[in-house]
PDB file of C-alpha atoms in Angstrom:
ATOM      1  CA  UNK A 122      36.665   5.902 -50.004  1.00  0.00           C
ATOM      2  CA  UNK A 123      37.564   8.965 -52.167  1.00  0.00           C
ATOM      3  CA  UNK A 124      39.329   8.758 -55.570  1.00  0.00           C
ATOM      4  CA  UNK A 125      40.147  11.106 -58.291  1.00  0.00           C
ATOM      5  CA  UNK A 126      39.349   9.683 -61.899  1.00  0.00           C
ATOM      6  CA  UNK A 127      41.916  11.161 -64.630  1.00  0.00           C
ATOM      7  CA  UNK A 128      39.960  10.198 -67.841  1.00  0.00           C
ATOM      8  CA  UNK A 129      39.158  12.478 -70.901  1.00  0.00           C
ATOM      9  CA  UNK A 130      36.719   9.968 -72.637  1.00  0.00           C
ATOM     10  CA  UNK A 131      33.511  11.424 -71.031  1.00  0.00           C
ATOM     11  CA  UNK A 132      31.082   8.785 -71.824  1.00  0.00           C
ATOM     12  CA  UNK A 133      33.752   6.209 -70.298  1.00  0.00           C
ATOM     13  CA  UNK A 134      34.306   8.348 -67.380  1.00  0.00           C
ATOM     14  CA  UNK A 135      30.619   9.025 -66.530  1.00  0.00           C
ATOM     15  CA  UNK A 136      29.623   5.451 -66.862  1.00  0.00           C
ATOM     16  CA  UNK A 137      32.503   4.782 -64.506  1.00  0.00           C
ATOM     17  CA  UNK A 138      31.952   7.353 -61.969  1.00  0.00           C
ATOM     18  CA  UNK A 139      28.129   6.317 -61.887  1.00  0.00           C
ATOM     19  CA  UNK A 140      29.239   2.682 -60.948  1.00  0.00           C
ATOM     20  CA  UNK A 141      31.635   3.847 -58.662  1.00  0.00           C
ATOM     21  CA  UNK A 142      28.807   6.069 -56.957  1.00  0.00           C
ATOM     22  CA  UNK A 143      26.623   2.845 -56.816  1.00  0.00           C
ATOM     23  CA  UNK A 144      29.948   1.143 -54.656  1.00  0.00           C
ATOM     24  CA  UNK A 145      29.799   4.136 -52.401  1.00  0.00           C
ATOM     25  CA  UNK A 146      33.016   5.577 -53.666  1.00  0.00           C
ATOM     26  CA  UNK A 147      33.231   8.985 -53.793  1.00  0.00           C
ATOM     27  CA  UNK A 148      34.813  10.084 -57.053  1.00  0.00           C
ATOM     28  CA  UNK A 149      36.237  13.467 -58.325  1.00  0.00           C
ATOM     29  CA  UNK A 150      36.996  14.145 -62.172  1.00  0.00           C
ATOM     30  CA  UNK A 151      39.754  15.731 -64.036  1.00  0.00           C
ATOM     31  CA  UNK A 152      40.169  15.171 -67.927  1.00  0.00           C
ATOM     32  CA  UNK A 153      43.474  16.426 -68.306  1.00  0.00           C
ATOM     33  CA  UNK A 154      46.901  15.826 -66.542  1.00  0.00           C
ATOM     34  CA  UNK A 155      47.126  19.321 -65.472  1.00  0.00           C
ATOM     35  CA  UNK A 156      43.609  19.407 -64.004  1.00  0.00           C
ATOM     36  CA  UNK A 157      44.801  16.073 -62.231  1.00  0.00           C
ATOM     37  CA  UNK A 158      47.989  17.669 -61.107  1.00  0.00           C
ATOM     38  CA  UNK A 159      46.469  20.772 -59.434  1.00  0.00           C
ATOM     39  CA  UNK A 160      43.871  18.535 -57.738  1.00  0.00           C
ATOM     40  CA  UNK A 161      46.384  16.043 -56.620  1.00  0.00           C
ATOM     41  CA  UNK A 162      48.566  18.849 -55.168  1.00  0.00           C
ATOM     42  CA  UNK A 163      45.662  20.666 -53.435  1.00  0.00           C
ATOM     43  CA  UNK A 164      43.198  17.531 -52.435  1.00  0.00           C
ATOM     44  CA  UNK A 165      43.592  14.302 -50.405  1.00  0.00           C
ATOM     45  CA  UNK A 166      42.411  11.129 -52.274  1.00  0.00           C
ATOM     46  CA  UNK A 167      42.819   7.366 -51.121  1.00  0.00           C
ATOM     47  CA  UNK A 168      43.703   6.276 -54.637  1.00  0.00           C
ATOM     48  CA  UNK A 169      43.821   7.783 -58.406  1.00  0.00           C
ATOM     49  CA  UNK A 170      42.717   6.181 -61.856  1.00  0.00           C
ATOM     50  CA  UNK A 171      44.893   7.098 -64.487  1.00  0.00           C
ATOM     51  CA  UNK A 172      44.312   6.866 -68.277  1.00  0.00           C
ATOM     52  CA  UNK A 173      47.517   7.162 -70.220  1.00  0.00           C
ATOM     53  CA  UNK A 174      46.180   8.933 -73.385  1.00  0.00           C
ATOM     54  CA  UNK A 175      45.398  12.294 -71.962  1.00  0.00           C
ATOM     55  CA  UNK A 176      45.217  15.476 -74.127  1.00  0.00           C
ATOM     56  CA  UNK A 177      47.932  17.237 -72.643  1.00  0.00           C
ATOM     57  CA  UNK A 178      50.695  14.684 -72.128  1.00  0.00           C
ATOM     58  CA  UNK A 179      51.107  10.962 -71.732  1.00  0.00           C
ATOM     59  CA  UNK A 180      49.744   9.816 -68.241  1.00  0.00           C
ATOM     60  CA  UNK A 181      53.187   8.188 -67.283  1.00  0.00           C
ATOM     61  CA  UNK A 182      55.012  11.458 -67.531  1.00  0.00           C
ATOM     62  CA  UNK A 183      52.494  12.934 -64.879  1.00  0.00           C
ATOM     63  CA  UNK A 184      52.718  10.000 -62.922  1.00  0.00           C
ATOM     64  CA  UNK A 185      56.306  10.138 -62.870  1.00  0.00           C
ATOM     65  CA  UNK A 186      56.078  13.868 -61.998  1.00  0.00           C
ATOM     66  CA  UNK A 187      53.914  12.949 -58.908  1.00  0.00           C
ATOM     67  CA  UNK A 188      56.233  10.161 -57.699  1.00  0.00           C
ATOM     68  CA  UNK A 189      59.177  12.752 -58.124  1.00  0.00           C
ATOM     69  CA  UNK A 190      57.451  15.149 -56.078  1.00  0.00           C
ATOM     70  CA  UNK A 191      56.931  12.488 -53.088  1.00  0.00           C
ATOM     71  CA  UNK A 192      53.137  11.854 -53.798  1.00  0.00           C
ATOM     72  CA  UNK A 193      52.621   8.457 -52.918  1.00  0.00           C
ATOM     73  CA  UNK A 194      48.869   7.964 -53.400  1.00  0.00           C
ATOM     74  CA  UNK A 195      48.379   4.859 -54.760  1.00  0.00           C
ATOM     75  CA  UNK A 196      47.580   4.774 -58.957  1.00  0.00           C
ATOM     76  CA  UNK A 197      45.604   2.476 -60.870  1.00  0.00           C
ATOM     77  CA  UNK A 198      46.023   2.867 -64.486  1.00  0.00           C
ATOM     78  CA  UNK A 199      43.322   2.132 -66.825  1.00  0.00           C
ATOM     79  CA  UNK A 200      44.124   2.402 -70.311  1.00  0.00           C
ATOM     80  CA  UNK A 201      43.766   0.461 -73.652  1.00  0.00           C
ATOM     81  CA  UNK A 202      47.388   0.143 -73.950  1.00  0.00           C
ATOM     82  CA  UNK A 203      47.797  -3.756 -73.439  1.00  0.00           C
ATOM     83  CA  UNK A 204      51.322  -4.315 -74.601  1.00  0.00           C
ATOM     84  CA  UNK A 205      53.699  -5.316 -71.970  1.00  0.00           C
ATOM     85  CA  UNK A 206      56.252  -2.506 -72.883  1.00  0.00           C
ATOM     86  CA  UNK A 207      53.135  -0.134 -71.887  1.00  0.00           C
ATOM     87  CA  UNK A 208      52.685  -2.022 -68.890  1.00  0.00           C
ATOM     88  CA  UNK A 209      56.388  -1.947 -67.931  1.00  0.00           C
ATOM     89  CA  UNK A 210      56.520   1.908 -68.539  1.00  0.00           C
ATOM     90  CA  UNK A 211      53.720   2.552 -66.303  1.00  0.00           C
ATOM     91  CA  UNK A 212      54.854   0.397 -63.427  1.00  0.00           C
ATOM     92  CA  UNK A 213      58.474   2.149 -63.954  1.00  0.00           C
ATOM     93  CA  UNK A 214      56.770   5.459 -63.719  1.00  0.00           C
ATOM     94  CA  UNK A 215      55.170   4.493 -60.416  1.00  0.00           C
ATOM     95  CA  UNK A 216      51.812   2.794 -61.224  1.00  0.00           C
ATOM     96  CA  UNK A 217      50.508   0.146 -58.326  1.00  0.00           C
ATOM     97  CA  UNK A 218      48.140  -1.464 -60.506  1.00  0.00           C
ATOM     98  CA  UNK A 219      47.191  -1.705 -64.328  1.00  0.00           C
ATOM     99  CA  UNK A 220      43.920  -2.421 -65.949  1.00  0.00           C
ATOM    100  CA  UNK A 221      43.386  -2.763 -69.586  1.00  0.00           C
ATOM    101  CA  UNK A 222      40.384  -1.609 -71.474  1.00  0.00           C
ATOM    102  CA  UNK A 223      37.676  -2.763 -72.070  1.00  0.00           C
ATOM    103  CA  UNK A 224      37.272  -4.044 -68.337  1.00  0.00           C
ATOM    104  CA  UNK A 225      34.935  -4.967 -65.647  1.00  0.00           C
ATOM    105  CA  UNK A 226      33.818  -2.196 -63.651  1.00  0.00           C
ATOM    106  CA  UNK A 227      33.599  -4.827 -60.470  1.00  0.00           C
ATOM    107  CA  UNK A 228      37.156  -5.589 -60.958  1.00  0.00           C
ATOM    108  CA  UNK A 229      38.229  -2.026 -60.775  1.00  0.00           C
ATOM    109  CA  UNK A 230      36.560  -1.572 -57.776  1.00  0.00           C
ATOM    110  CA  UNK A 231      37.668  -4.523 -56.039  1.00  0.00           C
ATOM    111  CA  UNK A 232      41.399  -3.501 -57.280  1.00  0.00           C
ATOM    112  CA  UNK A 233      41.048  -0.035 -55.693  1.00  0.00           C
ATOM    113  CA  UNK A 234      39.624  -1.428 -52.546  1.00  0.00           C
ATOM    114  CA  UNK A 235      42.588  -3.579 -52.549  1.00  0.00           C
ATOM    115  CA  UNK A 236      45.049  -0.819 -53.475  1.00  0.00           C
ATOM    116  CA  UNK A 237      43.859   1.627 -50.558  1.00  0.00           C
ATOM    117  CA  UNK A 238      43.768  -1.298 -47.921  1.00  0.00           C
ATOM    118  CA  UNK A 239      47.390  -2.475 -48.545  1.00  0.00           C
ATOM    119  CA  UNK A 240      48.542   1.079 -48.821  1.00  0.00           C
ATOM    120  CA  UNK A 241      47.381   1.382 -45.081  1.00  0.00           C
ATOM    121  CA  UNK A 242      49.000  -1.826 -44.166  1.00  0.00           C
ATOM    122  CA  UNK A 243      46.201  -4.274 -44.269  1.00  0.00           C
ATOM    123  CA  UNK A 244      46.469  -7.474 -46.184  1.00  0.00           C
ATOM    124  CA  UNK A 245      42.908  -9.208 -45.158  1.00  0.00           C
ATOM    125  CA  UNK A 246      39.937  -7.734 -46.990  1.00  0.00           C
ATOM    126  CA  UNK A 247      38.198  -8.168 -43.871  1.00  0.00           C
ATOM    127  CA  UNK A 248      39.429  -5.350 -41.031  1.00  0.00           C
ATOM    128  CA  UNK A 249      38.719  -6.371 -37.360  1.00  0.00           C
ATOM    129  CA  UNK A 250      39.330  -4.693 -34.297  1.00  0.00           C
ATOM    130  CA  UNK A 251      38.173  -6.707 -31.209  1.00  0.00           C
ATOM    131  CA  UNK A 252      34.442  -8.031 -32.193  1.00  0.00           C
ATOM    132  CA  UNK A 253      34.011  -5.361 -34.920  1.00  0.00           C
ATOM    133  CA  UNK A 254      34.343  -6.443 -38.381  1.00  0.00           C
ATOM    134  CA  UNK A 255      34.448  -4.350 -41.645  1.00  0.00           C
ATOM    135  CA  UNK A 256      34.463  -6.226 -44.973  1.00  0.00           C
ATOM    136  CA  UNK A 257      36.294  -3.754 -47.243  1.00  0.00           C
ATOM    137  CA  UNK A 258      35.109  -5.648 -50.348  1.00  0.00           C
ATOM    138  CA  UNK A 259      31.321  -5.899 -49.683  1.00  0.00           C
ATOM    139  CA  UNK A 260      31.135  -2.630 -47.666  1.00  0.00           C
ATOM    140  CA  UNK A 261      29.457  -4.514 -44.751  1.00  0.00           C
ATOM    141  CA  UNK A 262      29.935  -4.219 -41.168  1.00  0.00           C
ATOM    142  CA  UNK A 263      29.167  -6.677 -37.959  1.00  0.00           C
ATOM    143  CA  UNK A 264      29.488  -6.348 -34.400  1.00  0.00           C
ATOM    144  CA  UNK A 265      29.747  -9.690 -32.529  1.00  0.00           C
ATOM    145  CA  UNK A 266      29.000 -11.734 -35.540  1.00  0.00           C
ATOM    146  CA  UNK A 267      25.602  -9.673 -36.133  1.00  0.00           C
ATOM    147  CA  UNK A 268      25.127  -7.364 -38.902  1.00  0.00           C
ATOM    148  CA  UNK A 269      25.154  -3.525 -38.295  1.00  0.00           C
ATOM    149  CA  UNK A 270      22.777  -1.314 -40.418  1.00  0.00           C
ATOM    150  CA  UNK A 271      24.968   2.004 -41.378  1.00  0.00           C
ATOM    151  CA  UNK A 272      24.137   4.784 -43.893  1.00  0.00           C
ATOM    152  CA  UNK A 273      26.251   5.103 -46.705  1.00  0.00           C
ATOM    153  CA  UNK A 274      28.074   7.925 -45.081  1.00  0.00           C
ATOM    154  CA  UNK A 275      28.641   6.297 -41.675  1.00  0.00           C
ATOM    155  CA  UNK A 276      29.965   3.099 -43.427  1.00  0.00           C
ATOM    156  CA  UNK A 277      32.576   5.613 -45.109  1.00  0.00           C
ATOM    157  CA  UNK A 278      33.535   7.287 -41.944  1.00  0.00           C
ATOM    158  CA  UNK A 279      33.995   3.768 -40.190  1.00  0.00           C
ATOM    159  CA  UNK A 280      35.853   2.330 -42.906  1.00  0.00           C
ATOM    160  CA  UNK A 281      38.293   5.115 -42.836  1.00  0.00           C
ATOM    161  CA  UNK A 282      38.869   4.960 -39.189  1.00  0.00           C
ATOM    162  CA  UNK A 283      39.603   1.178 -39.461  1.00  0.00           C
ATOM    163  CA  UNK A 284      41.799   1.702 -42.171  1.00  0.00           C
ATOM    164  CA  UNK A 285      43.866   4.071 -39.771  1.00  0.00           C
ATOM    165  CA  UNK A 286      43.853   2.069 -36.682  1.00  0.00           C
ATOM    166  CA  UNK A 287      45.596   2.417 -34.371  1.00  0.00           C
ATOM    167  CA  UNK A 288      46.256   5.819 -35.383  1.00  0.00           C
ATOM    168  CA  UNK A 289      44.269   8.816 -34.671  1.00  0.00           C
ATOM    169  CA  UNK A 290      42.101  10.554 -37.366  1.00  0.00           C
ATOM    170  CA  UNK A 291      41.798  14.412 -37.714  1.00  0.00           C
ATOM    171  CA  UNK A 292      38.364  15.979 -38.250  1.00  0.00           C
ATOM    172  CA  UNK A 293      40.155  17.792 -41.299  1.00  0.00           C
ATOM    173  CA  UNK A 294      41.322  14.314 -42.849  1.00  0.00           C
ATOM    174  CA  UNK A 295      37.798  12.801 -42.282  1.00  0.00           C
ATOM    175  CA  UNK A 296      36.142  16.025 -44.082  1.00  0.00           C
ATOM    176  CA  UNK A 297      38.780  15.402 -46.913  1.00  0.00           C
ATOM    177  CA  UNK A 298      38.460  11.675 -47.427  1.00  0.00           C
ATOM    178  CA  UNK A 299      34.714  10.974 -46.561  1.00  0.00           C
ATOM    179  CA  UNK A 300      32.805  13.769 -47.970  1.00  0.00           C
ATOM    180  CA  UNK A 301      32.697  15.098 -51.300  1.00  0.00           C
ATOM    181  CA  UNK A 302      34.878  18.450 -52.050  1.00  0.00           C
ATOM    182  CA  UNK A 303      31.480  20.120 -53.610  1.00  0.00           C
ATOM    183  CA  UNK A 304      29.382  19.230 -50.454  1.00  0.00           C
ATOM    184  CA  UNK A 305      31.707  19.640 -47.640  1.00  0.00           C
ATOM    185  CA  UNK A 306      29.539  18.989 -44.230  1.00  0.00           C
ATOM    186  CA  UNK A 307      28.665  21.776 -41.878  1.00  0.00           C
ATOM    187  CA  UNK A 308      30.724  21.917 -38.409  1.00  0.00           C
ATOM    188  CA  UNK A 309      28.413  19.702 -36.597  1.00  0.00           C
ATOM    189  CA  UNK A 310      27.752  16.874 -39.091  1.00  0.00           C
ATOM    190  CA  UNK A 311      31.087  14.838 -38.267  1.00  0.00           C
ATOM    191  CA  UNK A 312      29.940  14.991 -34.422  1.00  0.00           C
ATOM    192  CA  UNK A 313      26.264  13.995 -35.401  1.00  0.00           C
ATOM    193  CA  UNK A 314      27.567  10.773 -37.394  1.00  0.00           C
ATOM    194  CA  UNK A 315      30.091   9.988 -34.703  1.00  0.00           C
ATOM    195  CA  UNK A 316      27.352  10.021 -32.126  1.00  0.00           C
ATOM    196  CA  UNK A 317      25.144   7.592 -34.208  1.00  0.00           C
ATOM    197  CA  UNK A 318      28.150   5.395 -34.748  1.00  0.00           C
ATOM    198  CA  UNK A 319      28.648   5.338 -30.965  1.00  0.00           C
ATOM    199  CA  UNK A 320      25.022   4.468 -30.564  1.00  0.00           C
ATOM    200  CA  UNK A 321      25.174   1.522 -33.099  1.00  0.00           C
ATOM    201  CA  UNK A 322      28.571   0.178 -32.117  1.00  0.00           C
ATOM    202  CA  UNK A 323      29.022   1.012 -28.427  1.00  0.00           C
ATOM    203  CA  UNK A 324      29.893   4.585 -26.971  1.00  0.00           C
ATOM    204  CA  UNK A 325      33.489   3.417 -25.711  1.00  0.00           C
ATOM    205  CA  UNK A 326      34.646   2.085 -29.081  1.00  0.00           C
ATOM    206  CA  UNK A 327      35.283   5.805 -30.654  1.00  0.00           C
ATOM    207  CA  UNK A 328      37.495   7.699 -28.667  1.00  0.00           C
ATOM    208  CA  UNK A 329      37.875  11.499 -28.893  1.00  0.00           C
ATOM    209  CA  UNK A 330      41.136  13.098 -28.481  1.00  0.00           C
ATOM    210  CA  UNK A 331      40.836  16.603 -27.723  1.00  0.00           C
ATOM    211  CA  UNK A 332      42.463  18.615 -30.386  1.00  0.00           C
ATOM    212  CA  UNK A 333      43.577  15.860 -32.162  1.00  0.00           C
ATOM    213  CA  UNK A 334      40.697  13.691 -33.614  1.00  0.00           C
ATOM    214  CA  UNK A 335      39.080  10.429 -33.394  1.00  0.00           C
ATOM    215  CA  UNK A 336      40.135   6.776 -33.009  1.00  0.00           C
ATOM    216  CA  UNK A 337      39.109   3.501 -32.791  1.00  0.00           C
ATOM    217  CA  UNK A 338      39.438   1.122 -29.921  1.00  0.00           C
ATOM    218  CA  UNK A 339      38.759  -2.352 -28.626  1.00  0.00           C
ATOM    219  CA  UNK A 340      36.666  -1.619 -25.441  1.00  0.00           C
ATOM    220  CA  UNK A 341      37.416  -5.346 -24.314  1.00  0.00           C
ATOM    221  CA  UNK A 342      41.262  -4.841 -24.697  1.00  0.00           C
ATOM    222  CA  UNK A 343      43.113  -4.690 -21.163  1.00  0.00           C
ATOM    223  CA  UNK A 344      45.226  -1.609 -22.610  1.00  0.00           C
ATOM    224  CA  UNK A 345      45.044   0.887 -25.613  1.00  0.00           C
ATOM    225  CA  UNK A 346      48.428   1.852 -26.869  1.00  0.00           C
ATOM    226  CA  UNK A 347      48.344   5.801 -28.015  1.00  0.00           C
ATOM    227  CA  UNK A 348      49.069   6.571 -31.516  1.00  0.00           C
ATOM    228  CA  UNK A 349      51.957   8.496 -30.421  1.00  0.00           C
ATOM    229  CA  UNK A 350      53.570   5.903 -28.112  1.00  0.00           C
ATOM    230  CA  UNK A 351      52.707   8.381 -24.893  1.00  0.00           C
ATOM    231  CA  UNK A 352      49.855   7.776 -22.232  1.00  0.00           C
ATOM    232  CA  UNK A 353      46.328   9.065 -23.751  1.00  0.00           C
TER     233      UNK A 353
END
C-alpha cells in the first residue's frame, strides 16, 4: 500500500511515517496543499491522509477540488478539529473517513487498510483466492492453511495483485503502487520478485498476459474468466 501524507506538522509527520513504515506502508509526504495537489495529479496512491489546517488553504478546499477533478483516491482526514460541523464539512468535501488528534497510530493503519480494501470492492479483511489467503490487517499470507514466509516487498506485490482480482495489473501500476517513487526498481526487479512468488505459491498461480501485465488465478478452478471477458 502506498499513501500520500499531507501534514505540515513535521514532528507528527515524521513519527507517523516511521510507524507506517514499520507496518510496511509506503509513504510520500507533502507539507502543503499545493505540493499535495501536484503529487496527486502526477503520481498514483492507494490512499491519502489529509490534515485540514494547511499553510496554503484549508484541507477541505483542496479535497473538494480533487473530487471535482474526478480524483477518487480514498481520503482519510486526520485533524485536531473535532466539532461535528468540521466533520460534516470534511465528509461533504469528499472525505471517506475522519480521525481526530490525538490518535492511535494503529487505528489509523487499520482504517487505511479498510479504506483501500473497500475501494477495491472487498468487505472482508482476509482476501481469498482458492486456498490462498491474504490478511490485509495482519499482513500475513497463508496457502492451504499454512503460513507463507514473504519479504516485505513480496507481500506488498502480492497484496496489490490480490486486491485487483480478477483484473490484470500492469508493470507500470506495480511500480507506482508497490515501490517508493525515489527508489523505483530496475527493469528486471519485478520479474525477479514475481519469480520468487511463483516458487513460494506455485508457478501456475500468477499468470503473465503478454503486453498487459500479471493476474492472480486459482489453479484449481475449472475456468478462469479473463478481465476483459474474452478468451485469454
